[in-house]
Structures are given as structure tokens and as C-alpha cells.
Amino acid sequence: MAEFKTITKPVMKKDAMQLVTGKPVYTDDIINQDCLIVKLLRSPHASAIIESIDTKIAQKVPGIEAIYTYKDVPQVRFSNAGQTFPEASPYDHQILDQRVRYVGEPVAIIAGESEAACLKAMKLIKVKYQVLEPVFDMHTAKDNPILVHPEENWRTLSYDFYKSDNKRNLVSHEEDSHGDLEKAFAECDEIVEHTYHCKANQQAMMETFRTYCEIDTYGRLHVISSTQIIYHVRRIVSNALQIPKSKVRVTKPRIGGGFGAKQTSISEVYPAFVTWMTKKPSKIIFTRKECQIAGSPRHEMEMKIRVGATKDGHIKAIDLYVLSNSGAYGDHGPTTVGLAGHKSIPLYTGGMEAHRFTADVVYTNIQSAGAFRGYGAPQGIFALESAVNELAAKLNIDPIKIREMNMLKEGMHMDAYFHEDATACALDRCMEKAKEMFDWDNKPDCVDLGNGKVRSKGVAMAMQGSCISNLDVGSATVRLTEDGGYLLVIGAADMGTGCDTVLSQILAECMDCDVDDVEVMSADTDFSPYDSGSYASSTTYITGMATYKAGMKLKEQILKISALKLNKPIEELTMESKEVVAPDGQSISLVDIATASMCFNDIPTTVTETHTSPVSPPPYMVGMVEIELDKETGEVEVKDYVGVVDCGTVMNENLARVQTEGGIVQGIGMALMENVTYTKKGAIFEESLMNYKIPTRLDMGVLRTAFESSYEESGPYGAKSIGELVIDTPCPAINHAIYNAIGKFLYEVPFTPEKIVMAQDE
Amino acid sequence: MEIKIKLNGKLIKEDVDAGTLLIDWLRAHKCFSVKRGCETSNCGLCTVFVNDKPVLSCSVLVARANGCSVTTLEGLQKEAEEFGAYIANEGAEQCGFCNPGFMMNAIAMFRENPDPTDDEIRAYLAGNLCRCSGYEGQLRGIKKYLQYKKGE
């Protein structure tokens, strides 16, 4: 493989020192603090019609600027999902609606000089609800006579793809298959068939949702928000407020974590409406409780799966039906469910003769789900990998061997992955490496530790995508700066993962300069070239390629100016690190070229390039876990986790490793503790970090990671993606280890101690 | 009520509402490193020193800090840069939002126990949540920093 100068290296993030020294770089640190505070009165009912709402007394609270109800907002529907037009998610939101559809849905927007004034006013708003019977059970939601969205102005822009129908509580329906399924199953000696269940998960990014708005010098609405999707937010705000997109500017400062949470517009429209109406600056800062009850959690999904194999372990057929609970709104509903099938089934392309993937996504009266790292894949992979481990156990075949026999390998054609070819796939090497690091062959399935605890092992594989093919657009603007360096301007959003730095590394590699010679600016709809935003693991693969293309184009421009200045034919010139050189030894420095570009020059030294992709090459991973399980209490402790990843070329060794570790720990949280449960009235119990447990540093054991790289020709310097993939293996791997410990597989995450104890007693 | 607090070395006398939380008072005094991540004292983001002891500023009334010295990361910039470089060199700062509280508590740990074991590090910092990094990179950074301090 090619040697790189800058990429692959563990370059420190460009913003790192600002972050570790606590500099004011986040939304609530950089805004005009003397702004209106926006608070939301929220519904106590899961389904109700507002019969009357009286704000007269509340308006009289000193310091209150305005209170808005459904009567004051545009009566139009839009989608909050950050997706490329025409959005897959239905247009089912209003800023405020006369009908409330989940406990916690905003009923009134209160804007005042202080939080205290807003909270006082909130108590004085009189609302009379006509409480309706809600739909909670996702199994009976489809074609239920009780509708979550009975309104006539509900609409979808993507009916042809997703068959969305509000009169059926149906957010979407999908079918995909190849081969003769029943024939393939008929040839199988063993079939595992189960229903698996993944509950919702809260994103729990450390910075809650927050947005600040002001009117700028030109009378436009300037939205400063913690978002992954500046351009989508601009469209959503424009749709919601019914003002032209050109009147909206969206800026993203540093973001305190995203994971997909901020790929939905959760907080933006409220202060946007307040500021547009009052022409005064305003901000909303969600409380943690608001994030837990009215945020954008992972979709609850139920996976009914059939996996069939011959007695020698040849997996011939996979049949997967997924029922996904989108909650009160369809944000990311139609698209997340797809990944449950498309990003799990192809793992067994090896000998698979037929597959079928069917999915329904339904509306219910609970918190709307959204985009959360993995985007449906963790759910599908939990089901498939658990089923394959069970199949291996039934066939008495080593779980590694059955995978090696059936797994996807480089060059194969993936019938279950949009008929793409596996152009770069080192899944087999990932397995080999993981086996060696974990010492799989020498570790028994289960060891009794003699103290009531057992130690056991488990394994799982995973894949994801590197973008949304035929859809995502990334762009980069690169400018030659006066001191002979470069300014890189992007619309992608670094949410801590380090894309500002990785993209700078790509440009530095391209221009043969130091990464310190690249300054980076992101992201602002007024200045950044168009980018769909940071999601779908796409930033390195898509925006990275745009950056590479922009670098190559700028080189041409630099050579053009050099040719004029040196009076040489352009073909003879070569660009070296800091200068352009002619064969006779004459040269001109980048500083001189930059200076020359500013005097009697018409050759631009700022270029913008755009990239998109017809394919989405999957990254792959193998995870192996060792746990200790207390048979009496059911408690599981992760002792050791080995993760081996094929993300194509590793762009930044440090950042890729930390991505992997962070994803594994989120996956451990999903597997063992993160639980969302509801009261009978549909309110979420776990409304704080006190009872919604996310992993602490005592919950994750030792993490060991390694990379086995393939080289993806369509990505920048061979890169694919890594961000989401790494959350996919813990649920099935830990489930496998639990099986090895107690002899029973579990079918619902999280694997709480109660479930483990009860499974033993069955 | 009137309070007197030495904030990052500077004496401040001021009338405050008795119900004001220390975190809100600190942010009002432009100590923006102090972050709020929850309302239930679970996340550790708002950790500051009151008389050199780490406390969660979301759970302390500013009145309780009356007559005390209060230190935020703004007042510990040299230590933050020195130790922070080790976290940054691992890429473990990630989104950075939990960093100030984590840095404060880590500095408190270094002062209290300059030679902690891995398990002591995990236990001391257990109350500092991080959703991005998976903690392992923070541990690597801490250990390398301690190694460097030993050699100093």
C-alpha cells in the first residue's frame, strides 16, 4: 500500500487544545447572553386535542415577552428529519399543533427575560385537553382505527419508495429479496427462528439540544445551533416559519456530541419563531429531562428472523421482518429500518442463495425516534448475529468457523446490498486478527470461577455503509492563503469526531504540505459550500473526496499562475511542497504565487469541488468479548473487548481508535443497561441520567482495538467509514457470551440482571 | 444577600439571589468552561474547586461558597494545557463538552494521589461521564501524563 505523509498519522485535532482548556466555543458560550429565554410548555397526555388554551394571565408575568400557541404558528406541515430533498420522512410536524401526540410534546412557546419568568408564566397557562385514547402498542398500530395523524394536511414526498400512509398509521413499508427463499429454506437442515427486540436508546450526548437566534444586519434570521446539518436546518426552519430559505442563515459552532441526535431539528424552530416574530435575540437550552422525553432516540425495533443452514454449516437463506416504532412523528422512520436489513444480511453473502427483507414502520403515541449511530443496523445485526450464534450452537459448529465459511469476501456481489460489489473487504482478516488478539481458540467457552461467577466469551461481526449512495453531496472550498498555506471551508459538521482535522489531513496529503498549513472553517450556510451534513458515516468518504478534488483543482490554478510568472509552459512545471519548480531549476514559492494572485490576476485561487457517490462501500468489524456473569444476581461485567475494524485506509490512527472505543462503549451501554420504559400513560420513566444509565469508566473493562485495512478505490486515499459501524457488535457478542455462561440466548436488549436470572430459571 | 468569593484569584463582592446555583453564577461571570450536562448531579461536567476541593457546581448554592475561593478551569490554564495536551495527543477529547469537568477532577486526583493505579483512576473519575470517547483514550492520556510527571 502507498506510503502517506499526513493521513494515517495520529495528528492532534485542530481544535483539541481549545477544547481541553475549556475555551468558550459552544453555542451557549458564544452568543449574546442578554437574549430572550425560550421555554416550552409540554403536554402531560400522550394523545389529546387542545380544547382551549388561555395565556392571558401568563402574559402578565413581569418579563414575559410573548407566548405562542398553535393558533399563532403557520398551519403547515414539515419534517424535522435532516435528510436530502425530497425527504423520505413524512411532512407531519407543525411548530405547535392543536393535537398533541406524545407526553412531552410542546403546547406553548414562552419567551421572557429570564428563565424564572418563563417558568412562572408556564404555570399560569390554562389548557383544557380533550384526552383521547392513545396507540402505544406497535404491534397493533398499523391499520388501527385510532390514528396518530388523522389530519388532512399530512403529506409525504416519497410515497413511491415508502408507501407512507397516515390513514394506516404507516410511516413506511419496504420489501427487498433475491432468490427462491422457500426452496433455499427447504434445503436447510437447521433453521433458527426467533423474534428479537431492541428498545429505544437515548442519545445522551453531553451537550443538550440548544439553539440561539438573532436578526442580522440585513434583517435575516441567523440561527446558531448545535447541529450536524446546517443546510437541512435552514430548509426546515424555512418550511416551518414559511419564510424564504434565503432569509435564514445557519451557523454551527463546536457541538457537544451528536451521534445522530442533531441530525434532526429538535430545538431550532422554537427560538427561530420567537426571534422572527419579536425581532429580538432568543435562545432555548433543553434540559436533560427534555432531551430524554422529547429528543431523538433510537427506533425501538422488533426483528422476526429466520436463518437456515445445512448440517455442515452452509447458510443458505435469511428471512427478516422488522417492525419499527417511529413514535409520534416519522423522523428518519422510513430510512432507519432499511439498515436493519441492508446492513446485516449481506454479511453472509458467502453462500446465501436467497433472502427476504420486509419492514413496517408505524406511528404510535410515544416520543418520536430519530437518527442514532448505527441507524437501524445495530438492531438488525443484533438479531442476525444472535441467530447465527444460535445456529452454530445447534449445529455444533464453532461460531468462528461458521462465519468463516459463509462471510462476505472481497470481490463478491452483494444481492442484499443494493447489488453492489464488495470492492474492498477485509472482514476475513478482521476475524483472523481478532481471533489472534483475543486468543479465541485457547479460551474455553465458559469457565466457572468458583465464586458464583462464570467467565465466558462471545463473538459478532458487523458492517455499515460509507454514505447514502446516489444521494449524499459533500463539497469543499479550498483557498490559497497569503502565507502559502490553505483555508479549507466545509459544510460538514465536526461533532467531536474530528472531521475538521481528517479533512485537513486529506488536503495536506494532496498538497504535500503540513497539516498545520491548513486552516479549516465550518460550518455556516452563508459561507460553506453545500454539504448534506455529517451523518451516515459519510464525511470522510464523501466530503473527503470533495476535499481531494478541490485540492487537485487548486493545484492546477497554482500552476497556471506559476506558468505566467515563470514564463514557462504549464506542462513543464511541477508543484512541490512549498513551491512550483521548472526543469531548469527556476522556482516560485507559494507565498509569491499567493501574493501575485492579488495583483492584476484573473485566475481564481479559491476553488470549490463537489462529490457524490453511486455506491456506499461498507466498512466491516469483528467484535469479541469476555464477560464475567454472576449467576445469582445476573450481573454481567465486561472484562475484555477486542474490536478489529476494516474502515479502509485509517485516516487518523488516534481518531479511528477513539471512534472504535467510543462506539464499543455505547454498544455496551445498549447491551447491558440503557433502557427506556413507559408509564401506563405513556410517559418515559428514565427522564434523567440518574435512572437512564449510560456506561461510566467502571462499566467497560479493557478495550483492545486493531485495524485490518482494505483499500477502497472510490474513497479518498482508500478510505471508507468508521463512525457508526463500531456500535454494532456489542449486543450480539455479549448475548453470545451470556449464552456461553448460562446456556440460554436472550432475545431483548438490554440484557438486564433480571432477564438473565429469569432466563436461567426458565 | 451579599457574598464574597475569590474567583480564580480575584475577589468578587456581590449581591445575589439566595437561590442562585454556583454553576449559574460562574457562567454569569464568564466562566464558560463550566458546563451543565444534567440536572441530577450525575454527569460531572460542572466540576469546580471550592477551597481546592472538587464539587459539582450544579448542586451547590453560590451562597455556600461565600467566603471561599472558587477555581474553574479558567483559573488553571497552565495545568489544563500541560495535562490537556496528553488527552489531545490521544484524540480523547472528542466533542470536548465533558472535558472541563473531567480536567478539574483529574487535576484534583493528581493533587490527592500523584501515583494512582488504573483502578484508582477509574474509581476517582467514575462520576465524570463521557459519551464520545469510551474512556480508554482518557486513561491512556492520564497514564502518559503521570509517567511524564514522574520523570520531571
Short mmCIF file of N, CA and C in Angstrom, two decimals, chain A residues 16-125:
data_model
loop_
_atom_site.label_atom_id
_atom_site.label_comp_id
_atom_site.label_asym_id
_atom_site.label_seq_id
_atom_site.Cartn_x
_atom_site.Cartn_y
_atom_site.Cartn_z
N ALA A 16 -8.29 20.71 19.42
CA ALA A 16 -8.15 19.95 20.67
C ALA A 16 -7.73 20.82 21.86
N MET A 17 -6.73 21.66 21.66
CA MET A 17 -6.24 22.41 22.82
C MET A 17 -7.28 23.42 23.32
N GLN A 18 -8.07 23.96 22.39
CA GLN A 18 -9.16 24.85 22.80
C GLN A 18 -10.17 24.09 23.66
N LEU A 19 -10.41 22.85 23.27
CA LEU A 19 -11.41 22.06 23.99
C LEU A 19 -10.90 21.63 25.36
N VAL A 20 -9.67 21.15 25.43
CA VAL A 20 -9.19 20.64 26.73
C VAL A 20 -8.93 21.76 27.73
N THR A 21 -8.75 22.98 27.24
CA THR A 21 -8.56 24.07 28.18
C THR A 21 -9.86 24.81 28.48
N GLY A 22 -10.96 24.29 27.96
CA GLY A 22 -12.28 24.80 28.36
C GLY A 22 -12.64 26.14 27.75
N LYS A 23 -12.16 26.42 26.56
CA LYS A 23 -12.45 27.72 25.93
C LYS A 23 -13.93 27.80 25.51
N PRO A 24 -14.47 29.03 25.47
CA PRO A 24 -15.89 29.19 25.14
C PRO A 24 -16.14 29.03 23.63
N VAL A 25 -16.45 27.84 23.22
CA VAL A 25 -16.59 27.57 21.78
C VAL A 25 -17.94 26.94 21.42
N TYR A 26 -18.77 26.67 22.40
CA TYR A 26 -20.07 26.02 22.12
C TYR A 26 -21.18 27.07 22.04
N THR A 27 -22.33 26.64 21.56
CA THR A 27 -23.43 27.57 21.30
C THR A 27 -23.67 28.54 22.47
N ASP A 28 -23.86 28.00 23.67
CA ASP A 28 -24.26 28.87 24.78
C ASP A 28 -23.09 29.69 25.33
N ASP A 29 -21.88 29.47 24.78
CA ASP A 29 -20.72 30.24 25.24
C ASP A 29 -20.48 31.48 24.39
N ILE A 30 -20.97 31.44 23.15
CA ILE A 30 -20.53 32.47 22.19
C ILE A 30 -21.62 33.47 21.84
N ILE A 31 -22.81 33.30 22.43
CA ILE A 31 -23.95 34.10 21.99
C ILE A 31 -24.13 35.33 22.87
N ASN A 32 -25.00 36.19 22.45
CA ASN A 32 -25.41 37.34 23.25
C ASN A 32 -26.24 36.81 24.44
N GLN A 33 -25.66 36.88 25.62
CA GLN A 33 -26.35 36.29 26.78
C GLN A 33 -27.58 37.10 27.16
N ASP A 34 -27.61 38.35 26.69
CA ASP A 34 -28.74 39.21 27.03
C ASP A 34 -29.86 39.01 26.00
N CYS A 35 -30.35 37.78 25.95
CA CYS A 35 -31.37 37.46 24.95
C CYS A 35 -32.60 36.90 25.65
N LEU A 36 -33.66 36.78 24.90
CA LEU A 36 -34.87 36.18 25.47
C LEU A 36 -34.61 34.71 25.74
N ILE A 37 -35.17 34.24 26.83
CA ILE A 37 -35.11 32.82 27.16
C ILE A 37 -36.40 32.18 26.63
N VAL A 38 -36.24 31.06 25.96
CA VAL A 38 -37.41 30.36 25.42
C VAL A 38 -37.62 29.06 26.19
N LYS A 39 -38.83 28.87 26.68
CA LYS A 39 -39.19 27.61 27.36
C LYS A 39 -40.47 27.06 26.71
N LEU A 40 -40.64 25.76 26.83
CA LEU A 40 -41.80 25.12 26.21
C LEU A 40 -42.69 24.48 27.26
N LEU A 41 -43.98 24.82 27.20
CA LEU A 41 -44.97 24.07 27.98
C LEU A 41 -45.23 22.78 27.23
N ARG A 42 -45.19 21.67 27.94
CA ARG A 42 -45.29 20.38 27.26
C ARG A 42 -46.54 19.61 27.71
N SER A 43 -46.99 18.77 26.84
CA SER A 43 -48.23 18.04 27.10
C SER A 43 -48.05 16.94 28.14
N PRO A 44 -48.99 16.82 29.07
CA PRO A 44 -48.96 15.69 30.01
C PRO A 44 -49.65 14.46 29.44
N HIS A 45 -50.26 14.59 28.28
CA HIS A 45 -51.04 13.49 27.69
C HIS A 45 -50.37 12.94 26.44
N ALA A 46 -50.57 11.65 26.22
CA ALA A 46 -49.99 11.00 25.04
C ALA A 46 -50.81 11.29 23.79
N SER A 47 -52.08 11.53 23.98
CA SER A 47 -52.93 11.85 22.83
C SER A 47 -54.08 12.72 23.32
N ALA A 48 -54.18 13.89 22.76
CA ALA A 48 -55.24 14.80 23.21
C ALA A 48 -55.43 15.91 22.18
N ILE A 49 -56.60 16.51 22.24
CA ILE A 49 -56.87 17.71 21.45
C ILE A 49 -56.95 18.87 22.44
N ILE A 50 -56.31 19.96 22.09
CA ILE A 50 -56.40 21.14 22.95
C ILE A 50 -57.75 21.79 22.68
N GLU A 51 -58.63 21.73 23.69
CA GLU A 51 -59.95 22.33 23.53
C GLU A 51 -59.88 23.83 23.69
N SER A 52 -59.10 24.25 24.70
CA SER A 52 -58.90 25.69 24.86
C SER A 52 -57.56 25.92 25.53
N ILE A 53 -56.97 27.03 25.19
CA ILE A 53 -55.70 27.38 25.82
C ILE A 53 -55.72 28.88 26.09
N ASP A 54 -55.51 29.24 27.34
CA ASP A 54 -55.65 30.63 27.77
C ASP A 54 -54.31 31.11 28.33
N THR A 55 -53.74 32.11 27.66
CA THR A 55 -52.43 32.61 28.09
C THR A 55 -52.51 34.03 28.66
N LYS A 56 -53.73 34.52 28.83
CA LYS A 56 -53.89 35.94 29.22
C LYS A 56 -53.17 36.27 30.52
N ILE A 57 -53.40 35.46 31.54
CA ILE A 57 -52.77 35.75 32.85
C ILE A 57 -51.26 35.53 32.76
N ALA A 58 -50.87 34.48 32.08
CA ALA A 58 -49.44 34.18 31.96
C ALA A 58 -48.69 35.33 31.28
N GLN A 59 -49.34 35.95 30.31
CA GLN A 59 -48.70 37.06 29.59
C GLN A 59 -48.38 38.23 30.51
N LYS A 60 -49.11 38.29 31.64
CA LYS A 60 -48.93 39.45 32.54
C LYS A 60 -47.74 39.28 33.48
N VAL A 61 -47.14 38.10 33.50
CA VAL A 61 -45.98 37.90 34.37
C VAL A 61 -44.87 38.88 33.94
N PRO A 62 -44.32 39.65 34.89
CA PRO A 62 -43.28 40.61 34.51
C PRO A 62 -42.11 39.92 33.81
N GLY A 63 -41.69 40.51 32.72
CA GLY A 63 -40.56 39.95 31.98
C GLY A 63 -40.96 39.06 30.83
N ILE A 64 -42.25 38.74 30.73
CA ILE A 64 -42.68 37.89 29.62
C ILE A 64 -42.81 38.73 28.35
N GLU A 65 -42.18 38.25 27.30
CA GLU A 65 -42.21 38.96 26.02
C GLU A 65 -43.36 38.47 25.14
N ALA A 66 -43.50 37.15 25.07
CA ALA A 66 -44.54 36.60 24.20
C ALA A 66 -44.82 35.16 24.58
N ILE A 67 -46.06 34.76 24.35
CA ILE A 67 -46.42 33.35 24.49
C ILE A 67 -47.18 32.96 23.22
N TYR A 68 -46.74 31.88 22.61
CA TYR A 68 -47.37 31.45 21.36
C TYR A 68 -48.02 30.08 21.55
N THR A 69 -49.17 29.92 20.93
CA THR A 69 -49.83 28.62 20.93
C THR A 69 -50.03 28.19 19.47
N TYR A 70 -50.69 27.06 19.30
CA TYR A 70 -50.90 26.55 17.94
C TYR A 70 -51.64 27.56 17.06
N LYS A 71 -52.39 28.47 17.72
CA LYS A 71 -53.15 29.44 16.93
C LYS A 71 -52.25 30.47 16.25
N ASP A 72 -51.02 30.60 16.78
CA ASP A 72 -50.14 31.66 16.30
C ASP A 72 -49.16 31.22 15.21
N VAL A 73 -49.02 29.92 15.03
CA VAL A 73 -47.97 29.44 14.11
C VAL A 73 -48.55 29.08 12.76
N PRO A 74 -47.69 29.05 11.72
CA PRO A 74 -48.18 28.66 10.39
C PRO A 74 -48.80 27.26 10.43
N GLN A 75 -49.94 27.12 9.79
CA GLN A 75 -50.63 25.82 9.77
C GLN A 75 -50.14 25.01 8.58
N VAL A 76 -48.85 24.69 8.62
CA VAL A 76 -48.27 23.88 7.53
C VAL A 76 -47.45 22.77 8.17
N ARG A 77 -47.30 21.71 7.41
CA ARG A 77 -46.53 20.57 7.96
C ARG A 77 -45.17 20.47 7.27
N PHE A 78 -44.23 20.00 8.06
CA PHE A 78 -42.85 19.86 7.57
C PHE A 78 -42.23 18.67 8.30
N SER A 79 -41.07 18.25 7.84
CA SER A 79 -40.36 17.18 8.52
C SER A 79 -39.19 17.76 9.31
N ASN A 80 -38.96 17.24 10.50
CA ASN A 80 -37.81 17.67 11.30
C ASN A 80 -36.55 16.88 10.97
N ALA A 81 -36.69 15.85 10.14
CA ALA A 81 -35.54 14.98 9.86
C ALA A 81 -34.57 15.69 8.92
N GLY A 82 -33.31 15.60 9.23
CA GLY A 82 -32.29 16.20 8.38
C GLY A 82 -31.94 15.26 7.26
N GLN A 83 -32.65 15.38 6.15
CA GLN A 83 -32.46 14.49 5.01
C GLN A 83 -32.54 15.27 3.73
N THR A 84 -31.93 14.70 2.70
CA THR A 84 -31.91 15.37 1.41
C THR A 84 -33.30 15.38 0.78
N PHE A 85 -33.67 16.51 0.19
CA PHE A 85 -34.94 16.64 -0.51
C PHE A 85 -34.97 15.69 -1.71
N PRO A 86 -36.05 15.02 -2.04
CA PRO A 86 -37.32 15.01 -1.31
C PRO A 86 -37.21 14.05 -0.12
N GLU A 87 -37.39 14.58 1.07
CA GLU A 87 -37.16 13.79 2.26
C GLU A 87 -37.97 12.50 2.29
N ALA A 88 -37.33 11.46 2.81
CA ALA A 88 -38.01 10.19 3.00
C ALA A 88 -39.04 10.30 4.12
N SER A 89 -38.72 11.10 5.12
CA SER A 89 -39.61 11.21 6.28
C SER A 89 -40.82 12.08 5.93
N PRO A 90 -42.00 11.68 6.41
CA PRO A 90 -43.19 12.44 6.05
C PRO A 90 -43.22 13.85 6.63
N TYR A 91 -43.99 14.70 5.98
CA TYR A 91 -44.22 16.05 6.49
C TYR A 91 -45.38 15.96 7.49
N ASP A 92 -45.03 15.76 8.76
CA ASP A 92 -46.07 15.52 9.77
C ASP A 92 -45.98 16.45 10.98
N HIS A 93 -44.96 17.33 11.01
CA HIS A 93 -44.82 18.25 12.15
C HIS A 93 -45.47 19.59 11.86
N GLN A 94 -45.94 20.23 12.94
CA GLN A 94 -46.15 21.68 12.92
C GLN A 94 -45.33 22.23 14.07
N ILE A 95 -45.03 23.52 14.05
CA ILE A 95 -44.28 24.08 15.17
C ILE A 95 -45.05 23.78 16.46
N LEU A 96 -46.34 24.07 16.43
CA LEU A 96 -47.25 23.68 17.51
C LEU A 96 -48.53 23.22 16.83
N ASP A 97 -49.22 22.29 17.48
CA ASP A 97 -50.39 21.71 16.85
C ASP A 97 -51.53 21.67 17.88
N GLN A 98 -52.74 21.70 17.38
CA GLN A 98 -53.88 21.59 18.31
C GLN A 98 -53.96 20.18 18.89
N ARG A 99 -53.43 19.22 18.14
CA ARG A 99 -53.41 17.84 18.61
C ARG A 99 -52.03 17.53 19.17
N VAL A 100 -51.98 16.95 20.36
CA VAL A 100 -50.70 16.50 20.90
C VAL A 100 -50.64 14.99 20.79
N ARG A 101 -49.42 14.47 20.51
CA ARG A 101 -49.30 13.06 20.14
C ARG A 101 -48.36 12.26 21.03
N TYR A 102 -47.73 12.90 22.00
CA TYR A 102 -46.91 12.16 22.97
C TYR A 102 -46.75 12.99 24.23
N VAL A 103 -46.45 12.31 25.31
CA VAL A 103 -46.23 13.02 26.58
C VAL A 103 -44.92 13.80 26.44
N GLY A 104 -45.02 15.12 26.53
CA GLY A 104 -43.83 15.95 26.37
C GLY A 104 -43.87 16.80 25.11
N GLU A 105 -44.87 16.61 24.29
CA GLU A 105 -44.97 17.42 23.07
C GLU A 105 -45.24 18.88 23.42
N PRO A 106 -44.54 19.82 22.77
CA PRO A 106 -44.74 21.24 23.07
C PRO A 106 -46.18 21.69 22.80
N VAL A 107 -46.69 22.49 23.72
CA VAL A 107 -48.06 23.01 23.63
C VAL A 107 -48.03 24.54 23.50
N ALA A 108 -47.04 25.15 24.16
CA ALA A 108 -46.90 26.61 24.06
C ALA A 108 -45.43 26.99 24.13
N ILE A 109 -45.10 28.07 23.41
CA ILE A 109 -43.74 28.61 23.44
C ILE A 109 -43.77 29.86 24.30
N ILE A 110 -42.91 29.90 25.30
CA ILE A 110 -42.90 31.04 26.20
C ILE A 110 -41.54 31.73 26.06
N ALA A 111 -41.57 33.03 25.82
CA ALA A 111 -40.32 33.79 25.69
C ALA A 111 -40.32 34.91 26.71
N GLY A 112 -39.27 34.99 27.49
CA GLY A 112 -39.21 36.02 28.52
C GLY A 112 -37.79 36.41 28.84
N GLU A 113 -37.68 37.41 29.72
CA GLU A 113 -36.35 37.93 30.04
C GLU A 113 -35.53 36.98 30.89
N SER A 114 -36.21 36.13 31.64
CA SER A 114 -35.46 35.21 32.49
C SER A 114 -36.16 33.86 32.50
N GLU A 115 -35.40 32.86 32.89
CA GLU A 115 -35.98 31.53 32.99
C GLU A 115 -37.07 31.51 34.06
N ALA A 116 -36.80 32.25 35.16
CA ALA A 116 -37.78 32.27 36.26
C ALA A 116 -39.12 32.82 35.78
N ALA A 117 -39.07 33.91 35.00
CA ALA A 117 -40.31 34.50 34.48
C ALA A 117 -41.03 33.49 33.59
N CYS A 118 -40.27 32.81 32.73
CA CYS A 118 -40.88 31.84 31.80
C CYS A 118 -41.53 30.69 32.57
N LEU A 119 -40.85 30.21 33.59
CA LEU A 119 -41.39 29.08 34.35
C LEU A 119 -42.63 29.49 35.13
N LYS A 120 -42.62 30.75 35.61
CA LYS A 120 -43.79 31.26 36.33
C LYS A 120 -44.98 31.36 35.38
N ALA A 121 -44.72 31.90 34.21
CA ALA A 121 -45.78 32.03 33.21
C ALA A 121 -46.30 30.66 32.78
N MET A 122 -45.37 29.71 32.68
CA MET A 122 -45.76 28.37 32.23
C MET A 122 -46.86 27.79 33.11
N LYS A 123 -46.71 28.05 34.42
CA LYS A 123 -47.70 27.52 35.37
C LYS A 123 -49.05 28.20 35.24
N LEU A 124 -49.05 29.39 34.65
CA LEU A 124 -50.29 30.16 34.58
C LEU A 124 -51.04 29.99 33.26
N ILE A 125 -50.47 29.20 32.37
CA ILE A 125 -51.18 28.93 31.10
C ILE A 125 -52.25 27.87 31.39
#
